[in-house]
PDB file of C-alpha atoms and ligand atoms in Angstrom:
ATOM      1  CA  UNK N   1     -57.644 -74.484 -42.167  1.00 95.00           C
ATOM      2  CA  UNK N   2     -55.363 -72.627 -44.624  1.00 96.00           C
ATOM      3  CA  UNK N   3     -54.870 -72.760 -48.355  1.00 97.00           C
ATOM      4  CA  UNK N   4     -56.930 -72.812 -51.228  1.00 97.00           C
ATOM      5  CA  UNK N   5     -60.498 -74.269 -50.609  1.00 96.00           C
ATOM      6  CA  UNK N   6     -60.991 -74.888 -54.181  1.00 96.00           C
ATOM      7  CA  UNK N   7     -57.775 -77.032 -54.494  1.00 96.00           C
ATOM      8  CA  UNK N   8     -57.978 -80.817 -54.589  1.00 96.00           C
ATOM      9  CA  UNK N   9     -55.054 -81.651 -52.249  1.00 98.00           C
ATOM     10  CA  UNK N  10     -55.532 -81.683 -48.707  1.00 98.00           C
ATOM     11  CA  UNK N  11     -52.918 -82.061 -45.872  1.00 98.00           C
ATOM     12  CA  UNK N  12     -53.991 -83.225 -42.599  1.00 98.00           C
ATOM     13  CA  UNK N  13     -51.364 -82.690 -39.698  1.00 98.00           C
ATOM     14  CA  UNK N  14     -51.715 -83.423 -35.939  1.00 98.00           C
ATOM     15  CA  UNK N  15     -52.695 -80.166 -33.924  1.00 97.00           C
ATOM     16  CA  UNK N  16     -51.777 -76.427 -33.670  1.00 97.00           C
ATOM     17  CA  UNK N  17     -48.575 -75.366 -31.959  1.00 94.00           C
ATOM     18  CA  UNK N  18     -47.791 -72.282 -30.028  1.00 93.00           C
ATOM     19  CA  UNK N  19     -47.257 -70.172 -33.346  1.00 94.00           C
ATOM     20  CA  UNK N  20     -50.408 -71.868 -35.018  1.00 96.00           C
ATOM     21  CA  UNK N  21     -52.411 -71.260 -31.717  1.00 94.00           C
ATOM     22  CA  UNK N  22     -51.567 -67.520 -31.768  1.00 94.00           C
ATOM     23  CA  UNK N  23     -52.143 -66.904 -35.364  1.00 95.00           C
ATOM     24  CA  UNK N  24     -55.182 -69.344 -36.019  1.00 95.00           C
ATOM     25  CA  UNK N  25     -53.348 -70.680 -39.136  1.00 97.00           C
ATOM     26  CA  UNK N  26     -51.886 -74.187 -39.433  1.00 98.00           C
ATOM     27  CA  UNK N  27     -48.320 -75.038 -39.822  1.00 98.00           C
ATOM     28  CA  UNK N  28     -46.821 -71.351 -39.489  1.00 97.00           C
ATOM     29  CA  UNK N  29     -43.855 -72.492 -37.347  1.00 94.00           C
ATOM     30  CA  UNK N  30     -40.762 -74.493 -38.028  1.00 94.00           C
ATOM     31  CA  UNK N  31     -42.376 -77.556 -39.285  1.00 95.00           C
ATOM     32  CA  UNK N  32     -44.760 -75.359 -41.600  1.00 97.00           C
ATOM     33  CA  UNK N  33     -41.664 -73.810 -42.960  1.00 96.00           C
ATOM     34  CA  UNK N  34     -40.366 -77.159 -43.950  1.00 96.00           C
ATOM     35  CA  UNK N  35     -43.879 -78.235 -45.325  1.00 97.00           C
ATOM     36  CA  UNK N  36     -43.505 -74.984 -47.463  1.00 98.00           C
ATOM     37  CA  UNK N  37     -40.214 -76.206 -48.792  1.00 96.00           C
ATOM     38  CA  UNK N  38     -41.519 -79.572 -49.660  1.00 97.00           C
ATOM     39  CA  UNK N  39     -44.554 -78.189 -51.673  1.00 97.00           C
ATOM     40  CA  UNK N  40     -42.158 -75.952 -53.381  1.00 97.00           C
ATOM     41  CA  UNK N  41     -40.013 -79.048 -54.081  1.00 96.00           C
ATOM     42  CA  UNK N  42     -42.877 -80.228 -56.390  1.00 97.00           C
ATOM     43  CA  UNK N  43     -43.882 -76.685 -57.586  1.00 96.00           C
ATOM     44  CA  UNK N  44     -46.755 -76.181 -55.354  1.00 97.00           C
ATOM     45  CA  UNK N  45     -47.396 -73.723 -52.636  1.00 97.00           C
ATOM     46  CA  UNK N  46     -50.258 -72.722 -50.374  1.00 97.00           C
ATOM     47  CA  UNK N  47     -52.489 -71.738 -53.074  1.00 97.00           C
ATOM     48  CA  UNK N  48     -52.281 -75.062 -54.490  1.00 96.00           C
ATOM     49  CA  UNK N  49     -53.466 -77.215 -51.457  1.00 98.00           C
ATOM     50  CA  UNK N  50     -55.704 -76.863 -48.239  1.00 98.00           C
ATOM     51  CA  UNK N  51     -53.825 -77.635 -44.857  1.00 98.00           C
ATOM     52  CA  UNK N  52     -55.841 -78.552 -41.605  1.00 98.00           C
ATOM     53  CA  UNK N  53     -55.161 -80.465 -38.485  1.00 98.00           C
ATOM     54  CA  UNK N  54     -56.953 -83.469 -36.561  1.00 98.00           C
ATOM     55  CA  UNK N  55     -57.229 -81.463 -33.550  1.00 98.00           C
ATOM     56  CA  UNK N  56     -58.609 -77.765 -33.791  1.00 96.00           C
ATOM     57  CA  UNK N  57     -57.001 -76.636 -30.493  1.00 94.00           C
ATOM     58  CA  UNK N  58     -53.582 -76.840 -29.249  1.00 95.00           C
ATOM     59  CA  UNK N  59     -52.953 -79.819 -26.416  1.00 94.00           C
ATOM     60  CA  UNK N  60     -51.290 -78.102 -23.458  1.00 92.00           C
ATOM     61  CA  UNK N  61     -47.587 -78.021 -23.697  1.00 90.00           C
ATOM     62  CA  UNK N  62     -47.909 -79.621 -27.149  1.00 88.00           C
ATOM     63  CA  UNK N  63     -48.467 -83.207 -25.658  1.00 95.00           C
ATOM     64  CA  UNK N  64     -50.032 -85.870 -27.898  1.00 95.00           C
ATOM     65  CA  UNK N  65     -53.585 -85.590 -28.850  1.00 96.00           C
ATOM     66  CA  UNK N  66     -55.726 -87.918 -26.271  1.00 97.00           C
ATOM     67  CA  UNK N  67     -58.263 -90.182 -27.770  1.00 95.00           C
ATOM     68  CA  UNK N  68     -61.331 -88.163 -26.456  1.00 96.00           C
ATOM     69  CA  UNK N  69     -59.933 -85.020 -28.147  1.00 97.00           C
ATOM     70  CA  UNK N  70     -59.628 -86.735 -31.330  1.00 96.00           C
ATOM     71  CA  UNK N  71     -63.122 -87.815 -30.913  1.00 95.00           C
ATOM     72  CA  UNK N  72     -64.564 -84.476 -29.968  1.00 96.00           C
ATOM     73  CA  UNK N  73     -62.797 -82.672 -33.130  1.00 96.00           C
ATOM     74  CA  UNK N  74     -63.459 -85.439 -35.621  1.00 95.00           C
ATOM     75  CA  UNK N  75     -66.880 -84.062 -36.832  1.00 97.00           C
ATOM     76  CA  UNK N  76     -65.072 -80.798 -37.798  1.00 97.00           C
ATOM     77  CA  UNK N  77     -62.330 -82.660 -39.658  1.00 97.00           C
ATOM     78  CA  UNK N  78     -64.834 -84.826 -41.411  1.00 97.00           C
ATOM     79  CA  UNK N  79     -66.762 -81.651 -42.425  1.00 97.00           C
ATOM     80  CA  UNK N  80     -63.787 -80.191 -43.830  1.00 97.00           C
ATOM     81  CA  UNK N  81     -63.063 -83.235 -45.993  1.00 97.00           C
ATOM     82  CA  UNK N  82     -66.693 -83.412 -47.107  1.00 97.00           C
ATOM     83  CA  UNK N  83     -66.599 -79.602 -47.954  1.00 97.00           C
ATOM     84  CA  UNK N  84     -63.137 -79.725 -50.013  1.00 97.00           C
ATOM     85  CA  UNK N  85     -63.778 -83.318 -51.567  1.00 97.00           C
ATOM     86  CA  UNK N  86     -60.141 -83.687 -52.213  1.00 98.00           C
ATOM     87  CA  UNK N  87     -58.892 -85.893 -54.833  1.00 97.00           C
ATOM     88  CA  UNK N  88     -55.742 -86.603 -52.665  1.00 98.00           C
ATOM     89  CA  UNK N  89     -55.475 -86.485 -48.835  1.00 98.00           C
ATOM     90  CA  UNK N  90     -51.938 -86.362 -47.337  1.00 98.00           C
ATOM     91  CA  UNK N  91     -51.686 -87.529 -43.727  1.00 98.00           C
ATOM     92  CA  UNK N  92     -48.644 -85.840 -41.907  1.00 98.00           C
ATOM     93  CA  UNK N  93     -47.340 -88.176 -39.291  1.00 98.00           C
ATOM     94  CA  UNK N  94     -48.737 -90.900 -36.875  1.00 97.00           C
ATOM     95  CA  UNK N  95     -52.047 -89.342 -35.474  1.00 97.00           C
ATOM     96  CA  UNK N  96     -53.400 -87.991 -38.936  1.00 98.00           C
ATOM     97  CA  UNK N  97     -52.542 -91.376 -40.483  1.00 98.00           C
ATOM     98  CA  UNK N  98     -53.917 -93.545 -37.878  1.00 98.00           C
ATOM     99  CA  UNK N  99     -57.134 -91.375 -37.750  1.00 97.00           C
ATOM    100  CA  UNK N 100     -57.731 -91.389 -41.550  1.00 98.00           C
ATOM    101  CA  UNK N 101     -56.763 -95.047 -42.246  1.00 98.00           C
ATOM    102  CA  UNK N 102     -58.352 -96.283 -39.176  1.00 97.00           C
ATOM    103  CA  UNK N 103     -55.282 -98.266 -38.161  1.00 97.00           C
ATOM    104  CA  UNK N 104     -52.932 -98.690 -35.233  1.00 97.00           C
ATOM    105  CA  UNK N 105     -49.887 -99.216 -37.461  1.00 98.00           C
ATOM    106  CA  UNK N 106     -47.336 -96.665 -37.499  1.00 97.00           C
ATOM    107  CA  UNK N 107     -46.270 -94.064 -40.333  1.00 98.00           C
ATOM    108  CA  UNK N 108     -42.803 -95.904 -40.957  1.00 97.00           C
ATOM    109  CA  UNK N 109     -44.624 -99.047 -42.291  1.00 98.00           C
ATOM    110  CA  UNK N 110     -47.360 -97.188 -44.002  1.00 98.00           C
ATOM    111  CA  UNK N 111     -45.472 -94.426 -45.802  1.00 98.00           C
ATOM    112  CA  UNK N 112     -44.453 -94.760 -49.579  1.00 97.00           C
ATOM    113  CA  UNK N 113     -47.820 -96.231 -50.886  1.00 97.00           C
ATOM    114  CA  UNK N 114     -51.263 -95.138 -51.605  1.00 98.00           C
ATOM    115  CA  UNK N 115     -54.257 -95.998 -49.913  1.00 98.00           C
ATOM    116  CA  UNK N 116     -57.969 -95.117 -49.906  1.00 98.00           C
ATOM    117  CA  UNK N 117     -60.236 -93.489 -47.541  1.00 98.00           C
ATOM    118  CA  UNK N 118     -63.296 -91.325 -47.429  1.00 95.00           C
ATOM    119  CA  UNK N 119     -63.611 -92.162 -51.273  1.00 95.00           C
ATOM    120  CA  UNK N 120     -60.349 -90.521 -51.757  1.00 97.00           C
ATOM    121  CA  UNK N 121     -56.622 -91.446 -52.322  1.00 98.00           C
ATOM    122  CA  UNK N 122     -54.439 -91.328 -49.192  1.00 98.00           C
ATOM    123  CA  UNK N 123     -50.745 -90.857 -49.162  1.00 98.00           C
ATOM    124  CA  UNK N 124     -49.252 -91.059 -45.731  1.00 98.00           C
ATOM    125  CA  UNK N 125     -46.029 -89.501 -44.765  1.00 98.00           C
ATOM    126  CA  UNK N 126     -43.744 -88.340 -42.033  1.00 98.00           C
ATOM    127  CA  UNK N 127     -44.806 -85.247 -40.054  1.00 97.00           C
ATOM    128  CA  UNK N 128     -42.462 -82.444 -40.889  1.00 96.00           C
ATOM    129  CA  UNK N 129     -41.458 -82.150 -37.525  1.00 95.00           C
ATOM    130  CA  UNK N 130     -40.243 -85.780 -37.279  1.00 94.00           C
ATOM    131  CA  UNK N 131     -37.646 -84.370 -40.028  1.00 93.00           C
ATOM    132  CA  UNK N 132     -36.704 -81.668 -37.812  1.00 92.00           C
ATOM    133  CA  UNK N 133     -36.100 -83.818 -34.960  1.00 91.00           C
ATOM    134  CA  UNK N 134     -34.266 -86.547 -36.912  1.00 90.00           C
ATOM    135  CA  UNK N 135     -30.979 -84.878 -38.199  1.00 83.00           C
ATOM    136  CA  UNK N 136     -32.524 -82.510 -40.868  1.00 79.00           C
ATOM    137  CA  UNK N 137     -31.726 -82.446 -44.602  1.00 82.00           C
ATOM    138  CA  UNK N 138     -29.497 -85.480 -44.904  1.00 85.00           C
ATOM    139  CA  UNK N 139     -31.637 -87.920 -42.577  1.00 93.00           C
ATOM    140  CA  UNK N 140     -33.410 -91.002 -43.838  1.00 94.00           C
ATOM    141  CA  UNK N 141     -36.743 -89.396 -42.791  1.00 94.00           C
ATOM    142  CA  UNK N 142     -35.947 -86.392 -45.016  1.00 95.00           C
ATOM    143  CA  UNK N 143     -35.007 -88.695 -47.939  1.00 95.00           C
ATOM    144  CA  UNK N 144     -38.485 -90.524 -47.554  1.00 96.00           C
ATOM    145  CA  UNK N 145     -40.387 -86.965 -47.110  1.00 96.00           C
ATOM    146  CA  UNK N 146     -38.771 -86.084 -50.410  1.00 96.00           C
ATOM    147  CA  UNK N 147     -39.794 -89.299 -52.018  1.00 97.00           C
ATOM    148  CA  UNK N 148     -43.403 -89.277 -50.789  1.00 98.00           C
ATOM    149  CA  UNK N 149     -43.854 -85.853 -52.081  1.00 98.00           C
ATOM    150  CA  UNK N 150     -42.889 -87.116 -55.671  1.00 97.00           C
ATOM    151  CA  UNK N 151     -45.611 -89.614 -55.139  1.00 98.00           C
ATOM    152  CA  UNK N 152     -47.988 -86.635 -54.319  1.00 98.00           C
ATOM    153  CA  UNK N 153     -46.863 -84.831 -57.295  1.00 97.00           C
ATOM    154  CA  UNK N 154     -47.519 -87.875 -59.571  1.00 97.00           C
ATOM    155  CA  UNK N 155     -50.970 -88.444 -57.966  1.00 97.00           C
ATOM    156  CA  UNK N 156     -52.060 -84.889 -58.620  1.00 94.00           C
ATOM    157  CA  UNK N 157     -51.242 -85.151 -62.252  1.00 89.00           C
ATOM    158  CA  UNK N 158     -53.580 -88.073 -62.738  1.00 69.00           C
TER     159      UNK N 158
HETATM  160  N1  LIG V   1     -48.114 -79.582 -36.207  1.00 94.39           N
HETATM  161  C1  LIG V   1     -49.238 -80.005 -36.834  1.00 94.39           C
HETATM  162  O1  LIG V   1     -49.247 -80.972 -36.690  1.00 94.39           O
HETATM  163  N2  LIG V   1     -49.894 -79.018 -36.969  1.00 94.39           N
HETATM  164  C2  LIG V   1     -49.687 -77.716 -37.099  1.00 94.39           C
HETATM  165  O2  LIG V   1     -50.406 -77.020 -37.489  1.00 94.39           O
HETATM  166  C3  LIG V   1     -48.475 -77.108 -36.704  1.00 94.39           C
HETATM  167  C4  LIG V   1     -47.565 -78.314 -36.367  1.00 94.39           C
END
């Protein structure tokens, strides 16, 4: 977990990658740099939020998390959610969104709206890595991500 445990905005990603595994800090690689830029776009930084992952260990060769790995890690994630008691949870990508919203639907059809889970508002959005793999700054994925961050900003003002 990284960020400010007193903040009420919690981001949940998928799993540590190579750099996160080495440093023990979530989102420190390329996707993390983009997440920092997205936070800056709404006037926030890592002192204004908390960042964690569904999986607490790096899957070999960065493969997708397996159902039994998610099952093994879920008590830790749920303890983090209870401890932080966020006002807004932002799920980044399919794995975090499906886990938190208990759905099989994909992020493309879920993003852009607010939901409720764990007694908390949930805003699902694309994983920053999806933007990096989809054409970068002018891609539709980036436009959606920027728009979702406006939703996050408005939700944090309520
Ligand atoms: N992707 C994630 O989902 N989490 C990280 O910590 C880094 C990359």
